[in-house]
Amino acid sequence: MGLPALLTTTPTRLLEGSHWSLLVYHHHSNRFSHYDSQNGSNSLHACRIASTLEPFLGAGRKAVFVEEPCPSQQNSYDCGMYVICIAEALCEKARVEGFPCLPLQIITPAYITQKRAEFFRLVQSLAQTDHCCSLSYH
């Protein structure tokens, strides 16, 4: 299970935070893995989320919280792209190898730039078709 964690300076306005990171729960090892492209700046918030979720996971014992090695973003705006790319890489590794292990050498600033362009083209393509606009609200 993976959850984005948001660092917010205004607790009453939860979606107006300043930094996204990724918190992943591994059921088999009862472990939370935290991936933060700003060197753990979101660690406290991710730890709070993990503590809040822990009673609902049914493990019967305290889960381990691990700050995982993570590629560092080189600017102040790519944290969301890092969350998306890290989640995608972890899912692919889990699918192929059975256990999610982040391939640090793959997720570089150039890779993030490339993925941003791919997502932009995808959104443009969807916007030009009826796929995203065919929802009806009743």
mmCIF file with all atom_site columns, C-alpha atoms in Angstrom:
data_model
loop_
_atom_site.group_PDB
_atom_site.id
_atom_site.type_symbol
_atom_site.label_atom_id
_atom_site.label_alt_id
_atom_site.label_comp_id
_atom_site.label_asym_id
_atom_site.label_entity_id
_atom_site.label_seq_id
_atom_site.pdbx_PDB_ins_code
_atom_site.Cartn_x
_atom_site.Cartn_y
_atom_site.Cartn_z
_atom_site.occupancy
_atom_site.B_iso_or_equiv
_atom_site.pdbx_formal_charge
_atom_site.auth_seq_id
_atom_site.auth_comp_id
_atom_site.auth_asym_id
_atom_site.auth_atom_id
_atom_site.pdbx_PDB_model_num
ATOM 1   C CA . MET A 1 1   ? 0.000   0.000  0.000   1.00 0.00 ? 1   MET A CA 1
ATOM 2   C CA . GLY A 1 2   ? 1.467   3.366  -0.969  1.00 0.00 ? 2   GLY A CA 1
ATOM 3   C CA . LEU A 1 3   ? 0.333   6.773  0.248   1.00 0.00 ? 3   LEU A CA 1
ATOM 4   C CA . PRO A 1 4   ? 1.528   10.216 -0.676  1.00 0.00 ? 4   PRO A CA 1
ATOM 5   C CA . ALA A 1 5   ? 2.452   12.232 2.417   1.00 0.00 ? 5   ALA A CA 1
ATOM 6   C CA . LEU A 1 6   ? 2.064   16.004 2.344   1.00 0.00 ? 6   LEU A CA 1
ATOM 7   C CA . LEU A 1 7   ? 4.035   18.419 4.496   1.00 0.00 ? 7   LEU A CA 1
ATOM 8   C CA . THR A 1 8   ? 1.645   21.211 5.377   1.00 0.00 ? 8   THR A CA 1
ATOM 9   C CA . THR A 1 9   ? 2.230   24.323 7.393   1.00 0.00 ? 9   THR A CA 1
ATOM 10  C CA . THR A 1 10  ? -1.512  24.939 7.733   1.00 0.00 ? 10  THR A CA 1
ATOM 11  C CA . PRO A 1 11  ? -3.161  21.857 9.308   1.00 0.00 ? 11  PRO A CA 1
ATOM 12  C CA . THR A 1 12  ? -6.674  23.172 8.637   1.00 0.00 ? 12  THR A CA 1
ATOM 13  C CA . ARG A 1 13  ? -5.945  23.415 4.899   1.00 0.00 ? 13  ARG A CA 1
ATOM 14  C CA . LEU A 1 14  ? -4.575  19.942 4.221   1.00 0.00 ? 14  LEU A CA 1
ATOM 15  C CA . LEU A 1 15  ? -4.111  20.153 0.457   1.00 0.00 ? 15  LEU A CA 1
ATOM 16  C CA . GLU A 1 16  ? -2.142  23.397 0.585   1.00 0.00 ? 16  GLU A CA 1
ATOM 17  C CA . GLY A 1 17  ? 1.127   21.858 1.724   1.00 0.00 ? 17  GLY A CA 1
ATOM 18  C CA . SER A 1 18  ? 4.576   22.486 0.436   1.00 0.00 ? 18  SER A CA 1
ATOM 19  C CA . HIS A 1 19  ? 6.171   19.070 -0.128  1.00 0.00 ? 19  HIS A CA 1
ATOM 20  C CA . TRP A 1 20  ? 5.052   15.592 -1.197  1.00 0.00 ? 20  TRP A CA 1
ATOM 21  C CA . SER A 1 21  ? 6.787   12.332 -0.311  1.00 0.00 ? 21  SER A CA 1
ATOM 22  C CA . LEU A 1 22  ? 5.775   8.666  -0.542  1.00 0.00 ? 22  LEU A CA 1
ATOM 23  C CA . LEU A 1 23  ? 4.953   6.329  2.356   1.00 0.00 ? 23  LEU A CA 1
ATOM 24  C CA . VAL A 1 24  ? 4.684   2.612  1.502   1.00 0.00 ? 24  VAL A CA 1
ATOM 25  C CA . TYR A 1 25  ? 3.447   -0.120 3.837   1.00 0.00 ? 25  TYR A CA 1
ATOM 26  C CA . HIS A 1 26  ? 4.820   -3.646 3.314   1.00 0.00 ? 26  HIS A CA 1
ATOM 27  C CA . HIS A 1 27  ? 2.301   -6.046 4.836   1.00 0.00 ? 27  HIS A CA 1
ATOM 28  C CA . HIS A 1 28  ? 4.541   -9.134 4.883   1.00 0.00 ? 28  HIS A CA 1
ATOM 29  C CA . SER A 1 29  ? 7.356   -7.399 6.771   1.00 0.00 ? 29  SER A CA 1
ATOM 30  C CA . ASN A 1 30  ? 5.077   -5.027 8.754   1.00 0.00 ? 30  ASN A CA 1
ATOM 31  C CA . ARG A 1 31  ? 7.214   -2.087 7.665   1.00 0.00 ? 31  ARG A CA 1
ATOM 32  C CA . PHE A 1 32  ? 6.619   1.453  6.515   1.00 0.00 ? 32  PHE A CA 1
ATOM 33  C CA . SER A 1 33  ? 9.121   2.713  3.946   1.00 0.00 ? 33  SER A CA 1
ATOM 34  C CA . HIS A 1 34  ? 9.344   6.459  3.450   1.00 0.00 ? 34  HIS A CA 1
ATOM 35  C CA . TYR A 1 35  ? 10.758  7.940  0.225   1.00 0.00 ? 35  TYR A CA 1
ATOM 36  C CA . ASP A 1 36  ? 11.482  11.657 0.413   1.00 0.00 ? 36  ASP A CA 1
ATOM 37  C CA . SER A 1 37  ? 13.251  13.520 -2.395  1.00 0.00 ? 37  SER A CA 1
ATOM 38  C CA . GLN A 1 38  ? 14.147  16.319 0.049   1.00 0.00 ? 38  GLN A CA 1
ATOM 39  C CA . ASN A 1 39  ? 16.315  14.229 2.375   1.00 0.00 ? 39  ASN A CA 1
ATOM 40  C CA . GLY A 1 40  ? 13.695  13.352 4.971   1.00 0.00 ? 40  GLY A CA 1
ATOM 41  C CA . SER A 1 41  ? 12.121  16.789 5.358   1.00 0.00 ? 41  SER A CA 1
ATOM 42  C CA . ASN A 1 42  ? 8.706   15.100 5.454   1.00 0.00 ? 42  ASN A CA 1
ATOM 43  C CA . SER A 1 43  ? 9.756   12.337 7.845   1.00 0.00 ? 43  SER A CA 1
ATOM 44  C CA . LEU A 1 44  ? 7.844   13.634 10.878  1.00 0.00 ? 44  LEU A CA 1
ATOM 45  C CA . HIS A 1 45  ? 4.582   13.862 8.908   1.00 0.00 ? 45  HIS A CA 1
ATOM 46  C CA . ALA A 1 46  ? 5.072   10.429 7.332   1.00 0.00 ? 46  ALA A CA 1
ATOM 47  C CA . CYS A 1 47  ? 5.770   8.972  10.785  1.00 0.00 ? 47  CYS A CA 1
ATOM 48  C CA . ARG A 1 48  ? 2.529   10.491 12.085  1.00 0.00 ? 48  ARG A CA 1
ATOM 49  C CA . ILE A 1 49  ? 0.585   9.001  9.173   1.00 0.00 ? 49  ILE A CA 1
ATOM 50  C CA . ALA A 1 50  ? 2.179   5.591  9.815   1.00 0.00 ? 50  ALA A CA 1
ATOM 51  C CA . SER A 1 51  ? 1.295   5.774  13.534  1.00 0.00 ? 51  SER A CA 1
ATOM 52  C CA . THR A 1 52  ? -2.287  6.717  12.705  1.00 0.00 ? 52  THR A CA 1
ATOM 53  C CA . LEU A 1 53  ? -2.681  3.835  10.235  1.00 0.00 ? 53  LEU A CA 1
ATOM 54  C CA . GLU A 1 54  ? -0.913  1.201  12.321  1.00 0.00 ? 54  GLU A CA 1
ATOM 55  C CA . PRO A 1 55  ? -3.904  0.128  14.473  1.00 0.00 ? 55  PRO A CA 1
ATOM 56  C CA . PHE A 1 56  ? -5.930  -0.573 11.320  1.00 0.00 ? 56  PHE A CA 1
ATOM 57  C CA . LEU A 1 57  ? -3.356  -2.825 9.638   1.00 0.00 ? 57  LEU A CA 1
ATOM 58  C CA . GLY A 1 58  ? -4.038  -5.883 11.781  1.00 0.00 ? 58  GLY A CA 1
ATOM 59  C CA . ALA A 1 59  ? -0.401  -6.861 12.272  1.00 0.00 ? 59  ALA A CA 1
ATOM 60  C CA . GLY A 1 60  ? -0.740  -7.081 16.058  1.00 0.00 ? 60  GLY A CA 1
ATOM 61  C CA . ARG A 1 61  ? 2.682   -5.542 16.638  1.00 0.00 ? 61  ARG A CA 1
ATOM 62  C CA . LYS A 1 62  ? 4.378   -2.210 16.089  1.00 0.00 ? 62  LYS A CA 1
ATOM 63  C CA . ALA A 1 63  ? 5.443   -1.613 12.492  1.00 0.00 ? 63  ALA A CA 1
ATOM 64  C CA . VAL A 1 64  ? 8.984   -0.533 11.688  1.00 0.00 ? 64  VAL A CA 1
ATOM 65  C CA . PHE A 1 65  ? 9.425   2.897  10.075  1.00 0.00 ? 65  PHE A CA 1
ATOM 66  C CA . VAL A 1 66  ? 12.362  3.165  7.649   1.00 0.00 ? 66  VAL A CA 1
ATOM 67  C CA . GLU A 1 67  ? 13.616  6.274  5.871   1.00 0.00 ? 67  GLU A CA 1
ATOM 68  C CA . GLU A 1 68  ? 14.665  4.717  2.550   1.00 0.00 ? 68  GLU A CA 1
ATOM 69  C CA . PRO A 1 69  ? 17.450  5.913  0.254   1.00 0.00 ? 69  PRO A CA 1
ATOM 70  C CA . CYS A 1 70  ? 15.874  8.184  -2.311  1.00 0.00 ? 70  CYS A CA 1
ATOM 71  C CA . PRO A 1 71  ? 17.053  10.306 -5.232  1.00 0.00 ? 71  PRO A CA 1
ATOM 72  C CA . SER A 1 72  ? 17.197  14.006 -4.368  1.00 0.00 ? 72  SER A CA 1
ATOM 73  C CA . GLN A 1 73  ? 15.308  16.597 -6.337  1.00 0.00 ? 73  GLN A CA 1
ATOM 74  C CA . GLN A 1 74  ? 17.400  19.505 -7.591  1.00 0.00 ? 74  GLN A CA 1
ATOM 75  C CA . ASN A 1 75  ? 14.688  22.170 -7.418  1.00 0.00 ? 75  ASN A CA 1
ATOM 76  C CA . SER A 1 76  ? 11.743  23.225 -5.281  1.00 0.00 ? 76  SER A CA 1
ATOM 77  C CA . TYR A 1 77  ? 8.894   21.981 -7.493  1.00 0.00 ? 77  TYR A CA 1
ATOM 78  C CA . ASP A 1 78  ? 9.499   18.387 -8.590  1.00 0.00 ? 78  ASP A CA 1
ATOM 79  C CA . CYS A 1 79  ? 8.460   16.545 -5.408  1.00 0.00 ? 79  CYS A CA 1
ATOM 80  C CA . GLY A 1 80  ? 5.141   15.410 -6.914  1.00 0.00 ? 80  GLY A CA 1
ATOM 81  C CA . MET A 1 81  ? 6.904   14.054 -9.994  1.00 0.00 ? 81  MET A CA 1
ATOM 82  C CA . TYR A 1 82  ? 9.353   12.198 -7.745  1.00 0.00 ? 82  TYR A CA 1
ATOM 83  C CA . VAL A 1 83  ? 6.441   10.632 -5.816  1.00 0.00 ? 83  VAL A CA 1
ATOM 84  C CA . ILE A 1 84  ? 4.823   9.469  -9.070  1.00 0.00 ? 84  ILE A CA 1
ATOM 85  C CA . CYS A 1 85  ? 8.077   8.126  -10.550 1.00 0.00 ? 85  CYS A CA 1
ATOM 86  C CA . ILE A 1 86  ? 9.173   6.412  -7.329  1.00 0.00 ? 86  ILE A CA 1
ATOM 87  C CA . ALA A 1 87  ? 5.745   4.766  -6.949  1.00 0.00 ? 87  ALA A CA 1
ATOM 88  C CA . GLU A 1 88  ? 5.863   3.629  -10.578 1.00 0.00 ? 88  GLU A CA 1
ATOM 89  C CA . ALA A 1 89  ? 9.412   2.226  -10.183 1.00 0.00 ? 89  ALA A CA 1
ATOM 90  C CA . LEU A 1 90  ? 8.528   0.406  -6.943  1.00 0.00 ? 90  LEU A CA 1
ATOM 91  C CA . CYS A 1 91  ? 5.440   -1.154 -8.528  1.00 0.00 ? 91  CYS A CA 1
ATOM 92  C CA . GLU A 1 92  ? 7.431   -2.311 -11.539 1.00 0.00 ? 92  GLU A CA 1
ATOM 93  C CA . LYS A 1 93  ? 10.165  -3.812 -9.326  1.00 0.00 ? 93  LYS A CA 1
ATOM 94  C CA . ALA A 1 94  ? 7.546   -5.572 -7.192  1.00 0.00 ? 94  ALA A CA 1
ATOM 95  C CA . ARG A 1 95  ? 5.847   -6.940 -10.307 1.00 0.00 ? 95  ARG A CA 1
ATOM 96  C CA . VAL A 1 96  ? 9.084   -8.255 -11.801 1.00 0.00 ? 96  VAL A CA 1
ATOM 97  C CA . GLU A 1 97  ? 11.070  -9.249 -8.702  1.00 0.00 ? 97  GLU A CA 1
ATOM 98  C CA . GLY A 1 98  ? 8.375   -9.765 -6.080  1.00 0.00 ? 98  GLY A CA 1
ATOM 99  C CA . PHE A 1 99  ? 9.758   -7.168 -3.678  1.00 0.00 ? 99  PHE A CA 1
ATOM 100 C CA . PRO A 1 100 ? 9.819   -3.419 -4.249  1.00 0.00 ? 100 PRO A CA 1
ATOM 101 C CA . CYS A 1 101 ? 13.364  -2.091 -4.290  1.00 0.00 ? 101 CYS A CA 1
ATOM 102 C CA . LEU A 1 102 ? 13.945  1.412  -5.614  1.00 0.00 ? 102 LEU A CA 1
ATOM 103 C CA . PRO A 1 103 ? 16.417  1.571  -8.528  1.00 0.00 ? 103 PRO A CA 1
ATOM 104 C CA . LEU A 1 104 ? 18.123  4.824  -7.472  1.00 0.00 ? 104 LEU A CA 1
ATOM 105 C CA . GLN A 1 105 ? 20.224  5.128  -10.627 1.00 0.00 ? 105 GLN A CA 1
ATOM 106 C CA . ILE A 1 106 ? 17.144  5.344  -12.866 1.00 0.00 ? 106 ILE A CA 1
ATOM 107 C CA . ILE A 1 107 ? 15.358  8.286  -11.237 1.00 0.00 ? 107 ILE A CA 1
ATOM 108 C CA . THR A 1 108 ? 17.493  11.279 -12.161 1.00 0.00 ? 108 THR A CA 1
ATOM 109 C CA . PRO A 1 109 ? 16.582  14.920 -12.792 1.00 0.00 ? 109 PRO A CA 1
ATOM 110 C CA . ALA A 1 110 ? 16.708  14.182 -16.550 1.00 0.00 ? 110 ALA A CA 1
ATOM 111 C CA . TYR A 1 111 ? 14.348  11.214 -16.065 1.00 0.00 ? 111 TYR A CA 1
ATOM 112 C CA . ILE A 1 112 ? 11.931  13.408 -14.084 1.00 0.00 ? 112 ILE A CA 1
ATOM 113 C CA . THR A 1 113 ? 11.978  16.031 -16.864 1.00 0.00 ? 113 THR A CA 1
ATOM 114 C CA . GLN A 1 114 ? 11.281  13.317 -19.452 1.00 0.00 ? 114 GLN A CA 1
ATOM 115 C CA . LYS A 1 115 ? 8.398   11.865 -17.406 1.00 0.00 ? 115 LYS A CA 1
ATOM 116 C CA . ARG A 1 116 ? 6.888   15.331 -16.881 1.00 0.00 ? 116 ARG A CA 1
ATOM 117 C CA . ALA A 1 117 ? 6.854   15.821 -20.660 1.00 0.00 ? 117 ALA A CA 1
ATOM 118 C CA . GLU A 1 118 ? 5.245   12.370 -21.132 1.00 0.00 ? 118 GLU A CA 1
ATOM 119 C CA . PHE A 1 119 ? 2.525   13.158 -18.589 1.00 0.00 ? 119 PHE A CA 1
ATOM 120 C CA . PHE A 1 120 ? 1.904   16.541 -20.204 1.00 0.00 ? 120 PHE A CA 1
ATOM 121 C CA . ARG A 1 121 ? 1.446   14.887 -23.612 1.00 0.00 ? 121 ARG A CA 1
ATOM 122 C CA . LEU A 1 122 ? -0.863  12.285 -22.068 1.00 0.00 ? 122 LEU A CA 1
ATOM 123 C CA . VAL A 1 123 ? -3.039  14.953 -20.430 1.00 0.00 ? 123 VAL A CA 1
ATOM 124 C CA . GLN A 1 124 ? -3.164  16.921 -23.696 1.00 0.00 ? 124 GLN A CA 1
ATOM 125 C CA . SER A 1 125 ? -4.142  13.780 -25.584 1.00 0.00 ? 125 SER A CA 1
ATOM 126 C CA . LEU A 1 126 ? -6.886  12.913 -23.107 1.00 0.00 ? 126 LEU A CA 1
ATOM 127 C CA . ALA A 1 127 ? -8.181  16.478 -23.169 1.00 0.00 ? 127 ALA A CA 1
ATOM 128 C CA . GLN A 1 128 ? -8.532  16.305 -26.983 1.00 0.00 ? 128 GLN A CA 1
ATOM 129 C CA . THR A 1 129 ? -10.622 13.141 -26.802 1.00 0.00 ? 129 THR A CA 1
ATOM 130 C CA . ASP A 1 130 ? -13.903 12.471 -25.089 1.00 0.00 ? 130 ASP A CA 1
ATOM 131 C CA . HIS A 1 131 ? -12.226 10.223 -22.462 1.00 0.00 ? 131 HIS A CA 1
ATOM 132 C CA . CYS A 1 132 ? -11.849 12.891 -19.821 1.00 0.00 ? 132 CYS A CA 1
ATOM 133 C CA . CYS A 1 133 ? -14.857 14.962 -20.738 1.00 0.00 ? 133 CYS A CA 1
ATOM 134 C CA . SER A 1 134 ? -17.496 12.245 -21.029 1.00 0.00 ? 134 SER A CA 1
ATOM 135 C CA . LEU A 1 135 ? -18.359 12.160 -17.353 1.00 0.00 ? 135 LEU A CA 1
ATOM 136 C CA . SER A 1 136 ? -21.899 13.186 -16.673 1.00 0.00 ? 136 SER A CA 1
ATOM 137 C CA . TYR A 1 137 ? -22.989 14.665 -13.404 1.00 0.00 ? 137 TYR A CA 1
ATOM 138 C CA . HIS A 1 138 ? -26.556 14.027 -12.343 1.00 0.00 ? 138 HIS A CA 1
#
